Amino acid sequence: MRGVVLHAPGDVRVEERPDPVIAEPTDAIIRVTAACVCGSDLWPYRGVEELDGPAPMGHEYVGVVEEVGGEVTTIEPGQFVVGSFWASDNTCEICRSGYQSGCVHRVPMGSIGTQAERARIPLADGTLVATPGMPDADLIPSLLTASDVLGTGWFGAVAAQARPGGTVAVIGDGAVGLCAVLAARRLGAERVIAMSRHAPRQELARRFGATDIVTERGDEGVARIKELTDGLGAHSVVEAVGTQESMTQAIGSTRPGGHLGFVGVSHDVSLPGDELFFSLVHLHGGPAPVREYLPELIELICNREIDPGEVFDLTLPLAQAAEAYRAMDERRAVKVLLQP
Ligand SMILES: [Zn+2]
């Protein structure tokens, strides 16, 4: 089969990879209908994250089940499925508490590489959720977002305790930040402040429910959030970047007693203890337990109540994956959908 392999920073190739086979009786094999490039794929692409030899790429996926192992009981060939970017058993104590991304048996899907024609899905019963019947083609981009960016934005908003009557500030205007805007509104937030300085992203944030746009960054961004919240800071802040600057801005934008959900993959962030101590802020974040939200998100999408697939502003055949990475790296695209 064809699949994406990153050979070195900036060197994305689509090449022949071994066809996946059932390795464990709990595995499924899917034919990938759509995959995409994640903001986090850009870290190794840019050489910020070290690469240990050629690596298969991709952890977001939707597809049709082709084959299941002998111990798989709830998933069957022919079903259209969405899965999380972490495979999880969904039965251990951590999973049952709603933290499937911390499952004691978790497997990162990035180690398998779903930017490919087919993929092996470990722990299929726990990882995959089937859609009710075969979805219409126009729903596929939205279902694909549920695999990571939507679920991650959702977790950010939940971790930040976005709630009716509250004010939520979202730092980061990538696909995750935009999905966090959508989630905050769905969770009932009265006011959602999107921090963005890019017109097309601001427009999408508004379509997803943002009530205010803030273009300032750093200390100026914090000051602007305070101005908009009677000098107090937001009840809830979602951090969807993962840098020192955005984390500092996020903590500064949260009011004492408020909640900060951080879902941008952290890179070289260090938090000064004294600032944390005096901030009186609740911090909660990490890799999102997307699996926890999948049934609800699939239902919202299939009922056409939300349309998070709008984050895809470029669709390319898998063969043009190198261009997909370039477009996202140069911020010419918010998110690129790849069609195997
Ligand atoms: Zn588990």
PDB file of N, CA, C and O in Angstrom, residues 167-173 177-186 189-196 199-214 228:
ATOM      1  N   THR A 167     -17.485  33.161  30.169  1.00  0.00           N
ATOM      2  CA  THR A 167     -16.675  33.733  29.097  1.00  0.00           C
ATOM      3  C   THR A 167     -15.468  32.827  28.879  1.00  0.00           C
ATOM      4  O   THR A 167     -14.776  32.470  29.826  1.00  0.00           O
ATOM      5  N   VAL A 168     -15.272  32.454  27.618  1.00  0.00           N
ATOM      6  CA  VAL A 168     -14.166  31.565  27.258  1.00  0.00           C
ATOM      7  C   VAL A 168     -13.241  32.297  26.293  1.00  0.00           C
ATOM      8  O   VAL A 168     -13.713  32.850  25.292  1.00  0.00           O
ATOM      9  N   ALA A 169     -11.957  32.329  26.591  1.00  0.00           N
ATOM     10  CA  ALA A 169     -10.977  32.865  25.645  1.00  0.00           C
ATOM     11  C   ALA A 169     -10.202  31.695  25.065  1.00  0.00           C
ATOM     12  O   ALA A 169      -9.821  30.773  25.787  1.00  0.00           O
ATOM     13  N   VAL A 170      -9.997  31.718  23.742  1.00  0.00           N
ATOM     14  CA  VAL A 170      -9.278  30.630  23.078  1.00  0.00           C
ATOM     15  C   VAL A 170      -8.003  31.192  22.460  1.00  0.00           C
ATOM     16  O   VAL A 170      -8.061  32.100  21.628  1.00  0.00           O
ATOM     17  N   ILE A 171      -6.872  30.649  22.873  1.00  0.00           N
ATOM     18  CA  ILE A 171      -5.580  31.083  22.347  1.00  0.00           C
ATOM     19  C   ILE A 171      -5.099  30.053  21.338  1.00  0.00           C
ATOM     20  O   ILE A 171      -4.930  28.877  21.675  1.00  0.00           O
ATOM     21  N   GLY A 172      -4.905  30.494  20.096  1.00  0.00           N
ATOM     22  CA  GLY A 172      -4.530  29.579  19.018  1.00  0.00           C
ATOM     23  C   GLY A 172      -5.649  29.539  17.993  1.00  0.00           C
ATOM     24  O   GLY A 172      -6.790  29.228  18.345  1.00  0.00           O
ATOM     25  N   ASP A 173      -5.332  29.871  16.733  1.00  0.00           N
ATOM     26  CA  ASP A 173      -6.366  29.872  15.699  1.00  0.00           C
ATOM     27  C   ASP A 173      -6.126  28.782  14.663  1.00  0.00           C
ATOM     28  O   ASP A 173      -6.543  28.875  13.523  1.00  0.00           O
ATOM     29  N   GLY A 177      -7.841  25.186  17.990  1.00  0.00           N
ATOM     30  CA  GLY A 177      -8.393  26.394  18.603  1.00  0.00           C
ATOM     31  C   GLY A 177      -9.767  26.716  18.038  1.00  0.00           C
ATOM     32  O   GLY A 177     -10.707  27.030  18.778  1.00  0.00           O
ATOM     33  N   LEU A 178      -9.900  26.590  16.716  1.00  0.00           N
ATOM     34  CA  LEU A 178     -11.194  26.875  16.089  1.00  0.00           C
ATOM     35  C   LEU A 178     -12.255  25.883  16.568  1.00  0.00           C
ATOM     36  O   LEU A 178     -13.400  26.271  16.839  1.00  0.00           O
ATOM     37  N   CYS A 179     -11.872  24.622  16.695  1.00  0.00           N
ATOM     38  CA  CYS A 179     -12.823  23.622  17.203  1.00  0.00           C
ATOM     39  C   CYS A 179     -13.155  23.882  18.676  1.00  0.00           C
ATOM     40  O   CYS A 179     -14.269  23.589  19.123  1.00  0.00           O
ATOM     41  N   ALA A 180     -12.202  24.441  19.431  1.00  0.00           N
ATOM     42  CA  ALA A 180     -12.484  24.789  20.831  1.00  0.00           C
ATOM     43  C   ALA A 180     -13.518  25.909  20.905  1.00  0.00           C
ATOM     44  O   ALA A 180     -14.359  25.938  21.813  1.00  0.00           O
ATOM     45  N   VAL A 181     -13.474  26.825  19.952  1.00  0.00           N
ATOM     46  CA  VAL A 181     -14.489  27.881  19.875  1.00  0.00           C
ATOM     47  C   VAL A 181     -15.866  27.253  19.688  1.00  0.00           C
ATOM     48  O   VAL A 181     -16.833  27.568  20.400  1.00  0.00           O
ATOM     49  N   LEU A 182     -15.929  26.318  18.723  1.00  0.00           N
ATOM     50  CA  LEU A 182     -17.195  25.626  18.444  1.00  0.00           C
ATOM     51  C   LEU A 182     -17.681  24.882  19.693  1.00  0.00           C
ATOM     52  O   LEU A 182     -18.858  24.962  20.059  1.00  0.00           O
ATOM     53  N   ALA A 183     -16.744  24.196  20.365  1.00  0.00           N
ATOM     54  CA  ALA A 183     -17.108  23.415  21.556  1.00  0.00           C
ATOM     55  C   ALA A 183     -17.597  24.336  22.673  1.00  0.00           C
ATOM     56  O   ALA A 183     -18.604  24.040  23.329  1.00  0.00           O
ATOM     57  N   ALA A 184     -16.895  25.439  22.880  1.00  0.00           N
ATOM     58  CA  ALA A 184     -17.275  26.362  23.964  1.00  0.00           C
ATOM     59  C   ALA A 184     -18.699  26.852  23.767  1.00  0.00           C
ATOM     60  O   ALA A 184     -19.495  26.934  24.713  1.00  0.00           O
ATOM     61  N   ARG A 185     -19.042  27.164  22.510  1.00  0.00           N
ATOM     62  CA  ARG A 185     -20.407  27.624  22.242  1.00  0.00           C
ATOM     63  C   ARG A 185     -21.423  26.510  22.472  1.00  0.00           C
ATOM     64  O   ARG A 185     -22.483  26.723  23.051  1.00  0.00           O
ATOM     65  N   ARG A 186     -21.073  25.289  22.011  1.00  0.00           N
ATOM     66  CA  ARG A 186     -21.992  24.162  22.209  1.00  0.00           C
ATOM     67  C   ARG A 186     -22.191  23.865  23.687  1.00  0.00           C
ATOM     68  O   ARG A 186     -23.245  23.402  24.100  1.00  0.00           O
ATOM     69  N   ALA A 189     -21.284  28.506  26.546  1.00  0.00           N
ATOM     70  CA  ALA A 189     -20.613  29.766  26.898  1.00  0.00           C
ATOM     71  C   ALA A 189     -21.338  30.938  26.234  1.00  0.00           C
ATOM     72  O   ALA A 189     -21.772  30.858  25.090  1.00  0.00           O
ATOM     73  N   GLU A 190     -21.466  32.015  27.004  1.00  0.00           N
ATOM     74  CA  GLU A 190     -22.194  33.174  26.504  1.00  0.00           C
ATOM     75  C   GLU A 190     -21.286  33.992  25.585  1.00  0.00           C
ATOM     76  O   GLU A 190     -21.709  34.509  24.564  1.00  0.00           O
ATOM     77  N   ARG A 191     -20.032  34.061  25.987  1.00  0.00           N
ATOM     78  CA  ARG A 191     -19.102  34.876  25.237  1.00  0.00           C
ATOM     79  C   ARG A 191     -17.871  34.031  24.922  1.00  0.00           C
ATOM     80  O   ARG A 191     -17.331  33.375  25.816  1.00  0.00           O
ATOM     81  N   VAL A 192     -17.469  34.025  23.667  1.00  0.00           N
ATOM     82  CA  VAL A 192     -16.283  33.265  23.269  1.00  0.00           C
ATOM     83  C   VAL A 192     -15.342  34.203  22.521  1.00  0.00           C
ATOM     84  O   VAL A 192     -15.697  34.760  21.477  1.00  0.00           O
ATOM     85  N   ILE A 193     -14.177  34.402  23.099  1.00  0.00           N
ATOM     86  CA  ILE A 193     -13.198  35.331  22.532  1.00  0.00           C
ATOM     87  C   ILE A 193     -12.130  34.519  21.802  1.00  0.00           C
ATOM     88  O   ILE A 193     -11.417  33.720  22.416  1.00  0.00           O
ATOM     89  N   ALA A 194     -12.048  34.703  20.489  1.00  0.00           N
ATOM     90  CA  ALA A 194     -11.026  34.000  19.716  1.00  0.00           C
ATOM     91  C   ALA A 194      -9.845  34.944  19.526  1.00  0.00           C
ATOM     92  O   ALA A 194     -10.018  36.088  19.119  1.00  0.00           O
ATOM     93  N   MET A 195      -8.648  34.445  19.811  1.00  0.00           N
ATOM     94  CA  MET A 195      -7.452  35.260  19.631  1.00  0.00           C
ATOM     95  C   MET A 195      -6.823  34.874  18.303  1.00  0.00           C
ATOM     96  O   MET A 195      -6.307  33.761  18.154  1.00  0.00           O
ATOM     97  N   SER A 196      -6.894  35.783  17.333  1.00  0.00           N
ATOM     98  CA  SER A 196      -6.411  35.477  15.987  1.00  0.00           C
ATOM     99  C   SER A 196      -6.109  36.765  15.257  1.00  0.00           C
ATOM    100  O   SER A 196      -6.809  37.760  15.425  1.00  0.00           O
ATOM    101  N   ALA A 199      -7.381  37.029   8.967  1.00  0.00           N
ATOM    102  CA  ALA A 199      -8.775  37.289   8.598  1.00  0.00           C
ATOM    103  C   ALA A 199      -9.589  36.028   8.291  1.00  0.00           C
ATOM    104  O   ALA A 199     -10.697  35.874   8.808  1.00  0.00           O
ATOM    105  N   PRO A 200      -9.081  35.092   7.459  1.00  0.00           N
ATOM    106  CA  PRO A 200      -9.921  33.924   7.148  1.00  0.00           C
ATOM    107  C   PRO A 200     -10.213  33.082   8.390  1.00  0.00           C
ATOM    108  O   PRO A 200     -11.290  32.515   8.536  1.00  0.00           O
ATOM    109  N   ARG A 201      -9.226  33.020   9.310  1.00  0.00           N
ATOM    110  CA  ARG A 201      -9.430  32.238  10.537  1.00  0.00           C
ATOM    111  C   ARG A 201     -10.398  32.963  11.479  1.00  0.00           C
ATOM    112  O   ARG A 201     -11.182  32.327  12.181  1.00  0.00           O
ATOM    113  N   GLN A 202     -10.319  34.284  11.493  1.00  0.00           N
ATOM    114  CA  GLN A 202     -11.269  35.059  12.307  1.00  0.00           C
ATOM    115  C   GLN A 202     -12.692  34.805  11.824  1.00  0.00           C
ATOM    116  O   GLN A 202     -13.619  34.638  12.620  1.00  0.00           O
ATOM    117  N   GLU A 203     -12.830  34.765  10.514  1.00  0.00           N
ATOM    118  CA  GLU A 203     -14.162  34.562   9.922  1.00  0.00           C
ATOM    119  C   GLU A 203     -14.713  33.180  10.287  1.00  0.00           C
ATOM    120  O   GLU A 203     -15.881  33.032  10.647  1.00  0.00           O
ATOM    121  N   LEU A 204     -13.828  32.169  10.226  1.00  0.00           N
ATOM    122  CA  LEU A 204     -14.263  30.821  10.583  1.00  0.00           C
ATOM    123  C   LEU A 204     -14.599  30.757  12.077  1.00  0.00           C
ATOM    124  O   LEU A 204     -15.583  30.130  12.485  1.00  0.00           O
ATOM    125  N   ALA A 205     -13.785  31.423  12.896  1.00  0.00           N
ATOM    126  CA  ALA A 205     -14.062  31.464  14.343  1.00  0.00           C
ATOM    127  C   ALA A 205     -15.452  32.057  14.579  1.00  0.00           C
ATOM    128  O   ALA A 205     -16.225  31.561  15.400  1.00  0.00           O
ATOM    129  N   ARG A 206     -15.799  33.109  13.852  1.00  0.00           N
ATOM    130  CA  ARG A 206     -17.138  33.715  13.989  1.00  0.00           C
ATOM    131  C   ARG A 206     -18.222  32.729  13.579  1.00  0.00           C
ATOM    132  O   ARG A 206     -19.248  32.618  14.244  1.00  0.00           O
ATOM    133  N   ARG A 207     -17.973  32.000  12.460  1.00  0.00           N
ATOM    134  CA  ARG A 207     -18.981  31.011  12.031  1.00  0.00           C
ATOM    135  C   ARG A 207     -19.146  29.923  13.080  1.00  0.00           C
ATOM    136  O   ARG A 207     -20.221  29.356  13.248  1.00  0.00           O
ATOM    137  N   PHE A 208     -18.070  29.601  13.791  1.00  0.00           N
ATOM    138  CA  PHE A 208     -18.110  28.566  14.828  1.00  0.00           C
ATOM    139  C   PHE A 208     -18.660  29.117  16.153  1.00  0.00           C
ATOM    140  O   PHE A 208     -18.782  28.373  17.123  1.00  0.00           O
ATOM    141  N   GLY A 209     -18.942  30.412  16.223  1.00  0.00           N
ATOM    142  CA  GLY A 209     -19.607  30.929  17.425  1.00  0.00           C
ATOM    143  C   GLY A 209     -18.834  31.958  18.224  1.00  0.00           C
ATOM    144  O   GLY A 209     -19.293  32.379  19.289  1.00  0.00           O
ATOM    145  N   ALA A 210     -17.650  32.392  17.748  1.00  0.00           N
ATOM    146  CA  ALA A 210     -16.910  33.420  18.488  1.00  0.00           C
ATOM    147  C   ALA A 210     -17.721  34.716  18.502  1.00  0.00           C
ATOM    148  O   ALA A 210     -18.295  35.105  17.487  1.00  0.00           O
ATOM    149  N   THR A 211     -17.767  35.362  19.664  1.00  0.00           N
ATOM    150  CA  THR A 211     -18.489  36.631  19.787  1.00  0.00           C
ATOM    151  C   THR A 211     -17.528  37.812  19.703  1.00  0.00           C
ATOM    152  O   THR A 211     -17.936  38.919  19.395  1.00  0.00           O
ATOM    153  N   ASP A 212     -16.257  37.578  20.017  1.00  0.00           N
ATOM    154  CA  ASP A 212     -15.250  38.637  19.991  1.00  0.00           C
ATOM    155  C   ASP A 212     -13.962  38.091  19.380  1.00  0.00           C
ATOM    156  O   ASP A 212     -13.661  36.910  19.522  1.00  0.00           O
ATOM    157  N   ILE A 213     -13.223  38.977  18.734  1.00  0.00           N
ATOM    158  CA  ILE A 213     -11.913  38.602  18.189  1.00  0.00           C
ATOM    159  C   ILE A 213     -10.875  39.530  18.824  1.00  0.00           C
ATOM    160  O   ILE A 213     -11.078  40.749  18.874  1.00  0.00           O
ATOM    161  N   VAL A 214      -9.795  38.946  19.297  1.00  0.00           N
ATOM    162  CA  VAL A 214      -8.695  39.752  19.838  1.00  0.00           C
ATOM    163  C   VAL A 214      -7.457  39.471  18.995  1.00  0.00           C
ATOM    164  O   VAL A 214      -7.088  38.312  18.794  1.00  0.00           O
ATOM    165  N   LEU A 228     -11.960  43.210  28.330  1.00  0.00           N
ATOM    166  CA  LEU A 228     -13.257  42.672  27.887  1.00  0.00           C
ATOM    167  C   LEU A 228     -14.008  41.967  29.014  1.00  0.00           C
ATOM    168  O   LEU A 228     -15.147  41.554  28.843  1.00  0.00           O
TER     169      LEU A 228
END
